[in-house]
PDB file of C-alpha atoms in Angstrom:
ATOM      1  CA  UNK A   1     139.818  52.435 134.618  1.00  0.00           C
ATOM      2  CA  UNK A   2     138.881  50.970 138.025  1.00  0.00           C
ATOM      3  CA  UNK A   3     140.792  53.783 139.698  1.00  0.00           C
ATOM      4  CA  UNK A   4     138.887  56.402 137.688  1.00  0.00           C
ATOM      5  CA  UNK A   5     135.521  54.781 138.496  1.00  0.00           C
ATOM      6  CA  UNK A   6     136.471  54.681 142.176  1.00  0.00           C
ATOM      7  CA  UNK A   7     137.399  58.356 142.107  1.00  0.00           C
ATOM      8  CA  UNK A   8     134.145  59.225 140.392  1.00  0.00           C
ATOM      9  CA  UNK A   9     132.228  57.191 142.933  1.00  0.00           C
ATOM     10  CA  UNK A  10     133.856  59.048 145.784  1.00  0.00           C
ATOM     11  CA  UNK A  11     133.146  62.398 144.179  1.00  0.00           C
ATOM     12  CA  UNK A  12     129.528  61.438 143.514  1.00  0.00           C
ATOM     13  CA  UNK A  13     129.175  60.276 147.139  1.00  0.00           C
ATOM     14  CA  UNK A  14     130.565  63.576 148.328  1.00  0.00           C
ATOM     15  CA  UNK A  15     128.055  65.456 146.220  1.00  0.00           C
ATOM     16  CA  UNK A  16     125.147  63.377 147.548  1.00  0.00           C
ATOM     17  CA  UNK A  17     126.213  63.991 151.122  1.00  0.00           C
ATOM     18  CA  UNK A  18     125.636  67.689 150.601  1.00  0.00           C
ATOM     19  CA  UNK A  19     121.945  66.924 150.971  1.00  0.00           C
ATOM     20  CA  UNK A  20     122.637  65.864 154.546  1.00  0.00           C
ATOM     21  CA  UNK A  21     124.270  69.107 155.546  1.00  0.00           C
ATOM     22  CA  UNK A  22     127.772  68.262 154.417  1.00  0.00           C
ATOM     23  CA  UNK A  23     129.754  70.932 152.669  1.00  0.00           C
ATOM     24  CA  UNK A  24     130.442  70.629 148.966  1.00  0.00           C
ATOM     25  CA  UNK A  25     134.081  69.719 148.419  1.00  0.00           C
ATOM     26  CA  UNK A  26     136.071  71.796 146.018  1.00  0.00           C
ATOM     27  CA  UNK A  27     136.763  69.943 142.765  1.00  0.00           C
ATOM     28  CA  UNK A  28     139.664  70.294 140.482  1.00  0.00           C
ATOM     29  CA  UNK A  29     139.105  71.024 136.804  1.00  0.00           C
ATOM     30  CA  UNK A  30     140.034  67.423 135.938  1.00  0.00           C
ATOM     31  CA  UNK A  31     137.505  66.065 138.433  1.00  0.00           C
ATOM     32  CA  UNK A  32     134.729  68.291 137.071  1.00  0.00           C
ATOM     33  CA  UNK A  33     135.459  67.051 133.555  1.00  0.00           C
ATOM     34  CA  UNK A  34     135.394  63.441 134.764  1.00  0.00           C
ATOM     35  CA  UNK A  35     132.005  63.949 136.398  1.00  0.00           C
ATOM     36  CA  UNK A  36     130.559  65.568 133.277  1.00  0.00           C
ATOM     37  CA  UNK A  37     131.873  62.781 131.070  1.00  0.00           C
ATOM     38  CA  UNK A  38     130.571  60.094 133.424  1.00  0.00           C
ATOM     39  CA  UNK A  39     127.117  61.688 133.704  1.00  0.00           C
ATOM     40  CA  UNK A  40     126.847  62.087 129.941  1.00  0.00           C
ATOM     41  CA  UNK A  41     127.791  58.450 129.493  1.00  0.00           C
ATOM     42  CA  UNK A  42     125.062  57.313 131.894  1.00  0.00           C
ATOM     43  CA  UNK A  43     122.445  59.405 130.142  1.00  0.00           C
ATOM     44  CA  UNK A  44     123.323  57.962 126.751  1.00  0.00           C
ATOM     45  CA  UNK A  45     123.504  54.449 128.161  1.00  0.00           C
ATOM     46  CA  UNK A  46     119.965  54.503 129.553  1.00  0.00           C
ATOM     47  CA  UNK A  47     118.372  56.526 126.765  1.00  0.00           C
ATOM     48  CA  UNK A  48     117.098  53.697 124.549  1.00  0.00           C
ATOM     49  CA  UNK A  49     115.902  56.147 121.909  1.00  0.00           C
ATOM     50  CA  UNK A  50     119.279  57.779 121.462  1.00  0.00           C
ATOM     51  CA  UNK A  51     120.840  55.239 119.123  1.00  0.00           C
ATOM     52  CA  UNK A  52     120.441  56.443 115.557  1.00  0.00           C
ATOM     53  CA  UNK A  53     117.784  58.960 116.553  1.00  0.00           C
ATOM     54  CA  UNK A  54     118.868  61.629 114.073  1.00  0.00           C
ATOM     55  CA  UNK A  55     119.145  59.147 111.238  1.00  0.00           C
ATOM     56  CA  UNK A  56     115.806  57.546 112.058  1.00  0.00           C
ATOM     57  CA  UNK A  57     114.036  60.904 112.245  1.00  0.00           C
ATOM     58  CA  UNK A  58     115.499  61.928 108.907  1.00  0.00           C
ATOM     59  CA  UNK A  59     114.525  58.627 107.292  1.00  0.00           C
ATOM     60  CA  UNK A  60     111.042  58.837 108.781  1.00  0.00           C
ATOM     61  CA  UNK A  61     110.580  62.359 107.416  1.00  0.00           C
ATOM     62  CA  UNK A  62     111.595  61.201 103.938  1.00  0.00           C
ATOM     63  CA  UNK A  63     109.202  58.236 104.035  1.00  0.00           C
ATOM     64  CA  UNK A  64     106.353  60.415 105.296  1.00  0.00           C
ATOM     65  CA  UNK A  65     106.983  62.885 102.470  1.00  0.00           C
ATOM     66  CA  UNK A  66     106.944  60.072  99.921  1.00  0.00           C
ATOM     67  CA  UNK A  67     103.707  58.677 101.347  1.00  0.00           C
ATOM     68  CA  UNK A  68     102.080  62.115 101.357  1.00  0.00           C
ATOM     69  CA  UNK A  69     103.141  62.700  97.750  1.00  0.00           C
ATOM     70  CA  UNK A  70     101.774  59.305  96.702  1.00  0.00           C
ATOM     71  CA  UNK A  71      98.422  60.024  98.371  1.00  0.00           C
ATOM     72  CA  UNK A  72      98.216  63.414  96.649  1.00  0.00           C
ATOM     73  CA  UNK A  73      98.992  61.899  93.253  1.00  0.00           C
ATOM     74  CA  UNK A  74      96.443  59.128  93.778  1.00  0.00           C
ATOM     75  CA  UNK A  75      93.740  61.654  94.707  1.00  0.00           C
ATOM     76  CA  UNK A  76      94.552  63.826  91.683  1.00  0.00           C
ATOM     77  CA  UNK A  77      94.465  60.751  89.481  1.00  0.00           C
ATOM     78  CA  UNK A  78      91.074  59.664  90.819  1.00  0.00           C
ATOM     79  CA  UNK A  79      89.628  63.159  90.426  1.00  0.00           C
ATOM     80  CA  UNK A  80      90.903  63.395  86.860  1.00  0.00           C
ATOM     81  CA  UNK A  81      89.475  59.998  85.938  1.00  0.00           C
ATOM     82  CA  UNK A  82      86.084  60.864  87.437  1.00  0.00           C
ATOM     83  CA  UNK A  83      86.037  64.161  85.561  1.00  0.00           C
ATOM     84  CA  UNK A  84      86.987  62.412  82.338  1.00  0.00           C
ATOM     85  CA  UNK A  85      84.183  59.893  82.843  1.00  0.00           C
ATOM     86  CA  UNK A  86      81.661  62.678  83.406  1.00  0.00           C
ATOM     87  CA  UNK A  87      82.817  64.461  80.266  1.00  0.00           C
ATOM     88  CA  UNK A  88      82.365  61.294  78.227  1.00  0.00           C
ATOM     89  CA  UNK A  89      78.824  60.823  79.543  1.00  0.00           C
ATOM     90  CA  UNK A  90      77.935  64.419  78.691  1.00  0.00           C
ATOM     91  CA  UNK A  91      78.958  64.103  75.033  1.00  0.00           C
ATOM     92  CA  UNK A  92      76.170  64.547  72.450  1.00  0.00           C
ATOM     93  CA  UNK A  93      74.234  61.379  71.875  1.00  0.00           C
ATOM     94  CA  UNK A  94      75.063  61.238  68.167  1.00  0.00           C
ATOM     95  CA  UNK A  95      78.738  60.767  69.036  1.00  0.00           C
ATOM     96  CA  UNK A  96      78.088  57.507  70.893  1.00  0.00           C
ATOM     97  CA  UNK A  97      75.491  55.799  68.731  1.00  0.00           C
ATOM     98  CA  UNK A  98      75.996  52.211  67.706  1.00  0.00           C
ATOM     99  CA  UNK A  99      77.609  51.518  64.366  1.00  0.00           C
ATOM    100  CA  UNK A 100      75.352  51.510  61.318  1.00  0.00           C
ATOM    101  CA  UNK A 101      75.109  48.722  58.776  1.00  0.00           C
ATOM    102  CA  UNK A 102      78.020  50.220  56.861  1.00  0.00           C
ATOM    103  CA  UNK A 103      80.218  50.015  59.974  1.00  0.00           C
ATOM    104  CA  UNK A 104      80.627  53.787  60.462  1.00  0.00           C
ATOM    105  CA  UNK A 105      79.027  56.309  62.773  1.00  0.00           C
ATOM    106  CA  UNK A 106      77.085  59.208  61.278  1.00  0.00           C
ATOM    107  CA  UNK A 107      78.772  62.095  63.083  1.00  0.00           C
ATOM    108  CA  UNK A 108      79.680  64.272  60.138  1.00  0.00           C
ATOM    109  CA  UNK A 109      83.343  63.363  60.640  1.00  0.00           C
ATOM    110  CA  UNK A 110      84.880  60.832  58.267  1.00  0.00           C
ATOM    111  CA  UNK A 111      86.703  57.888  59.834  1.00  0.00           C
ATOM    112  CA  UNK A 112      90.266  57.486  58.645  1.00  0.00           C
ATOM    113  CA  UNK A 113      92.072  54.175  58.514  1.00  0.00           C
ATOM    114  CA  UNK A 114      94.636  54.171  61.312  1.00  0.00           C
ATOM    115  CA  UNK A 115      97.886  52.232  61.038  1.00  0.00           C
ATOM    116  CA  UNK A 116      99.523  53.468  64.250  1.00  0.00           C
ATOM    117  CA  UNK A 117      97.719  54.636  67.377  1.00  0.00           C
ATOM    118  CA  UNK A 118     100.596  56.791  68.622  1.00  0.00           C
ATOM    119  CA  UNK A 119     100.745  58.725  65.351  1.00  0.00           C
ATOM    120  CA  UNK A 120      96.977  59.222  65.380  1.00  0.00           C
ATOM    121  CA  UNK A 121      97.225  60.960  68.767  1.00  0.00           C
ATOM    122  CA  UNK A 122     100.404  62.837  67.889  1.00  0.00           C
ATOM    123  CA  UNK A 123     102.646  61.060  70.400  1.00  0.00           C
ATOM    124  CA  UNK A 124     106.141  61.048  68.928  1.00  0.00           C
ATOM    125  CA  UNK A 125     108.937  58.581  69.544  1.00  0.00           C
ATOM    126  CA  UNK A 126     106.761  55.584  70.424  1.00  0.00           C
ATOM    127  CA  UNK A 127     105.076  52.735  68.585  1.00  0.00           C
ATOM    128  CA  UNK A 128     101.914  50.960  69.784  1.00  0.00           C
ATOM    129  CA  UNK A 129     101.355  47.367  68.680  1.00  0.00           C
ATOM    130  CA  UNK A 130      98.349  45.159  69.377  1.00  0.00           C
ATOM    131  CA  UNK A 131      99.496  41.800  70.807  1.00  0.00           C
ATOM    132  CA  UNK A 132      96.282  39.933  71.613  1.00  0.00           C
ATOM    133  CA  UNK A 133      93.361  39.691  74.014  1.00  0.00           C
ATOM    134  CA  UNK A 134      92.086  37.740  76.992  1.00  0.00           C
ATOM    135  CA  UNK A 135      88.605  37.075  78.401  1.00  0.00           C
ATOM    136  CA  UNK A 136      88.260  36.961  82.173  1.00  0.00           C
ATOM    137  CA  UNK A 137      85.979  37.642  85.129  1.00  0.00           C
ATOM    138  CA  UNK A 138      88.342  40.107  86.803  1.00  0.00           C
ATOM    139  CA  UNK A 139      91.511  41.991  85.972  1.00  0.00           C
ATOM    140  CA  UNK A 140      94.228  41.848  87.060  1.00  0.00           C
ATOM    141  CA  UNK A 141      94.202  38.486  88.781  1.00  0.00           C
ATOM    142  CA  UNK A 142      97.383  39.291  90.725  1.00  0.00           C
ATOM    143  CA  UNK A 143     100.182  41.843  90.945  1.00  0.00           C
ATOM    144  CA  UNK A 144     100.632  45.433  92.133  1.00  0.00           C
ATOM    145  CA  UNK A 145      97.377  46.616  90.533  1.00  0.00           C
ATOM    146  CA  UNK A 146      95.135  44.451  92.750  1.00  0.00           C
ATOM    147  CA  UNK A 147      94.042  47.523  94.737  1.00  0.00           C
ATOM    148  CA  UNK A 148      92.444  48.908  91.553  1.00  0.00           C
ATOM    149  CA  UNK A 149      91.222  45.542  90.223  1.00  0.00           C
ATOM    150  CA  UNK A 150      87.952  45.531  88.290  1.00  0.00           C
ATOM    151  CA  UNK A 151      85.283  42.836  88.082  1.00  0.00           C
ATOM    152  CA  UNK A 152      82.842  42.108  85.301  1.00  0.00           C
ATOM    153  CA  UNK A 153      79.207  42.895  86.027  1.00  0.00           C
ATOM    154  CA  UNK A 154      76.626  40.131  86.207  1.00  0.00           C
ATOM    155  CA  UNK A 155      76.045  38.443  82.869  1.00  0.00           C
ATOM    156  CA  UNK A 156      79.264  39.816  81.376  1.00  0.00           C
ATOM    157  CA  UNK A 157      82.938  39.056  80.946  1.00  0.00           C
ATOM    158  CA  UNK A 158      85.899  41.378  80.677  1.00  0.00           C
ATOM    159  CA  UNK A 159      87.602  41.611  77.318  1.00  0.00           C
ATOM    160  CA  UNK A 160      91.169  42.824  77.794  1.00  0.00           C
ATOM    161  CA  UNK A 161      93.023  44.098  74.731  1.00  0.00           C
ATOM    162  CA  UNK A 162      96.805  43.988  75.104  1.00  0.00           C
ATOM    163  CA  UNK A 163      99.320  46.385  73.569  1.00  0.00           C
ATOM    164  CA  UNK A 164     103.073  46.861  73.517  1.00  0.00           C
ATOM    165  CA  UNK A 165     104.053  50.524  73.805  1.00  0.00           C
ATOM    166  CA  UNK A 166     107.695  50.874  72.746  1.00  0.00           C
ATOM    167  CA  UNK A 167     109.999  53.851  72.981  1.00  0.00           C
ATOM    168  CA  UNK A 168     111.875  53.822  69.680  1.00  0.00           C
ATOM    169  CA  UNK A 169     113.904  56.952  70.383  1.00  0.00           C
ATOM    170  CA  UNK A 170     117.246  57.441  72.111  1.00  0.00           C
ATOM    171  CA  UNK A 171     115.699  59.589  74.843  1.00  0.00           C
ATOM    172  CA  UNK A 172     113.048  59.220  77.519  1.00  0.00           C
ATOM    173  CA  UNK A 173     109.593  59.885  76.095  1.00  0.00           C
ATOM    174  CA  UNK A 174     106.563  61.218  77.955  1.00  0.00           C
ATOM    175  CA  UNK A 175     103.625  58.985  77.088  1.00  0.00           C
ATOM    176  CA  UNK A 176     100.727  61.259  78.024  1.00  0.00           C
ATOM    177  CA  UNK A 177      97.789  59.497  76.397  1.00  0.00           C
ATOM    178  CA  UNK A 178      95.487  60.588  79.217  1.00  0.00           C
ATOM    179  CA  UNK A 179      95.820  64.260  78.252  1.00  0.00           C
ATOM    180  CA  UNK A 180      95.064  63.502  74.593  1.00  0.00           C
ATOM    181  CA  UNK A 181      91.413  62.942  75.580  1.00  0.00           C
ATOM    182  CA  UNK A 182      91.303  59.589  73.772  1.00  0.00           C
ATOM    183  CA  UNK A 183      88.254  57.514  72.978  1.00  0.00           C
ATOM    184  CA  UNK A 184      88.555  53.817  72.149  1.00  0.00           C
ATOM    185  CA  UNK A 185      85.374  52.153  70.914  1.00  0.00           C
ATOM    186  CA  UNK A 186      85.381  48.511  69.864  1.00  0.00           C
ATOM    187  CA  UNK A 187      83.353  46.363  67.485  1.00  0.00           C
ATOM    188  CA  UNK A 188      83.451  42.653  68.322  1.00  0.00           C
ATOM    189  CA  UNK A 189      82.597  40.166  65.564  1.00  0.00           C
ATOM    190  CA  UNK A 190      81.047  42.951  63.483  1.00  0.00           C
ATOM    191  CA  UNK A 191      78.606  43.946  66.214  1.00  0.00           C
ATOM    192  CA  UNK A 192      77.703  47.351  67.594  1.00  0.00           C
ATOM    193  CA  UNK A 193      80.476  49.471  68.979  1.00  0.00           C
ATOM    194  CA  UNK A 194      81.054  49.280  72.721  1.00  0.00           C
ATOM    195  CA  UNK A 195      82.918  51.807  74.851  1.00  0.00           C
ATOM    196  CA  UNK A 196      86.047  51.193  76.871  1.00  0.00           C
ATOM    197  CA  UNK A 197      85.836  50.778  80.639  1.00  0.00           C
ATOM    198  CA  UNK A 198      87.222  53.683  82.661  1.00  0.00           C
ATOM    199  CA  UNK A 199      89.688  52.275  85.162  1.00  0.00           C
ATOM    200  CA  UNK A 200      92.350  53.289  87.666  1.00  0.00           C
ATOM    201  CA  UNK A 201      94.673  50.531  86.503  1.00  0.00           C
ATOM    202  CA  UNK A 202      98.284  51.567  86.174  1.00  0.00           C
ATOM    203  CA  UNK A 203      98.532  49.836  82.792  1.00  0.00           C
ATOM    204  CA  UNK A 204      95.362  51.350  81.321  1.00  0.00           C
ATOM    205  CA  UNK A 205      96.600  52.826  78.034  1.00  0.00           C
ATOM    206  CA  UNK A 206      93.787  55.385  77.841  1.00  0.00           C
ATOM    207  CA  UNK A 207      94.681  56.752  81.294  1.00  0.00           C
ATOM    208  CA  UNK A 208      98.450  56.432  81.084  1.00  0.00           C
ATOM    209  CA  UNK A 209     100.623  59.446  81.819  1.00  0.00           C
ATOM    210  CA  UNK A 210     104.254  58.644  82.489  1.00  0.00           C
ATOM    211  CA  UNK A 211     107.775  58.392  81.144  1.00  0.00           C
ATOM    212  CA  UNK A 212     109.075  55.487  79.077  1.00  0.00           C
ATOM    213  CA  UNK A 213     112.843  55.134  78.970  1.00  0.00           C
ATOM    214  CA  UNK A 214     114.729  54.794  75.701  1.00  0.00           C
ATOM    215  CA  UNK A 215     114.456  51.309  74.218  1.00  0.00           C
ATOM    216  CA  UNK A 216     111.892  50.169  76.791  1.00  0.00           C
ATOM    217  CA  UNK A 217     108.572  48.485  75.970  1.00  0.00           C
ATOM    218  CA  UNK A 218     105.630  48.793  78.374  1.00  0.00           C
ATOM    219  CA  UNK A 219     102.659  46.409  78.316  1.00  0.00           C
ATOM    220  CA  UNK A 220      99.321  48.241  78.452  1.00  0.00           C
ATOM    221  CA  UNK A 221      95.669  47.325  78.093  1.00  0.00           C
ATOM    222  CA  UNK A 222      92.220  48.554  77.158  1.00  0.00           C
ATOM    223  CA  UNK A 223      89.292  46.997  79.026  1.00  0.00           C
ATOM    224  CA  UNK A 224      85.777  46.258  77.738  1.00  0.00           C
ATOM    225  CA  UNK A 225      82.730  44.304  78.838  1.00  0.00           C
ATOM    226  CA  UNK A 226      81.101  41.729  76.576  1.00  0.00           C
ATOM    227  CA  UNK A 227      78.211  39.307  77.038  1.00  0.00           C
ATOM    228  CA  UNK A 228      79.266  36.210  78.911  1.00  0.00           C
ATOM    229  CA  UNK A 229      78.024  33.943  76.127  1.00  0.00           C
ATOM    230  CA  UNK A 230      80.646  35.318  73.694  1.00  0.00           C
ATOM    231  CA  UNK A 231      83.340  32.649  73.524  1.00  0.00           C
ATOM    232  CA  UNK A 232      84.825  32.964  70.051  1.00  0.00           C
ATOM    233  CA  UNK A 233      86.149  36.252  68.709  1.00  0.00           C
ATOM    234  CA  UNK A 234      86.764  36.350  64.980  1.00  0.00           C
ATOM    235  CA  UNK A 235      87.166  40.092  64.426  1.00  0.00           C
ATOM    236  CA  UNK A 236      88.010  43.190  66.414  1.00  0.00           C
ATOM    237  CA  UNK A 237      87.821  46.714  65.020  1.00  0.00           C
ATOM    238  CA  UNK A 238      89.053  49.558  67.192  1.00  0.00           C
ATOM    239  CA  UNK A 239      87.419  52.980  66.769  1.00  0.00           C
ATOM    240  CA  UNK A 240      89.646  55.892  67.761  1.00  0.00           C
ATOM    241  CA  UNK A 241      88.443  59.357  68.649  1.00  0.00           C
ATOM    242  CA  UNK A 242      90.487  62.516  69.138  1.00  0.00           C
ATOM    243  CA  UNK A 243      89.539  66.116  69.691  1.00  0.00           C
ATOM    244  CA  UNK A 244      88.789  66.762  66.027  1.00  0.00           C
ATOM    245  CA  UNK A 245      89.109  63.458  64.207  1.00  0.00           C
ATOM    246  CA  UNK A 246      88.017  59.857  64.169  1.00  0.00           C
ATOM    247  CA  UNK A 247      89.628  56.729  62.859  1.00  0.00           C
ATOM    248  CA  UNK A 248      89.339  52.965  62.809  1.00  0.00           C
ATOM    249  CA  UNK A 249      91.919  50.204  63.076  1.00  0.00           C
ATOM    250  CA  UNK A 250      91.405  46.516  62.333  1.00  0.00           C
ATOM    251  CA  UNK A 251      93.077  44.553  65.118  1.00  0.00           C
ATOM    252  CA  UNK A 252      92.118  41.105  63.830  1.00  0.00           C
TER     253      UNK A 252
END
């Protein structure tokens, strides 16, 4: 190896001397190949960006594509939620009046007793079960959803209803509650009906649109605001609204 390096050094010196008026020596084919190999080696040695450049560029392109796709989905999700909120506000006033003394709303549409939320909205292959509630100042308190966390307004608390959404089938099921245009009113302790809070939370059942694998149970929520002086909850009645029907479900 030392002999090869010495030969290369002599050849390189001869080439450099051509700048001083010396004639270029004739090189054999083997010598030309040695010079090319040596020069290429030097270039790669001092090019710090060479190592793994193709792999890094490819990985970077994939990550950038993923990030761009995530931003596009987030924007579409926000736009859809804002549009849904505007549509709810523009509904006729008689559809959002407080409950009457009899516990029903006079809309001309009879409320049916609902035993399963998924069946009411025509979502097949899943079962939705109420599992309890929590009262808090903000939700969630930690986890991946912190970016979309919501806080209760002054003088109020958040009432979070919890549900298990289970895929009972042998195949993946698309749980597209968001596109069912759902409405979830709530009567607390026999009081007037209050409307759900529109959120960007990933576990918001009213806004959920995603796949649930076979045999998997996802935990989801519905969020409401109640007066901060409400400490004991004895009864909860959920009012469901679809495109052409209404129903009610006693949670507790």
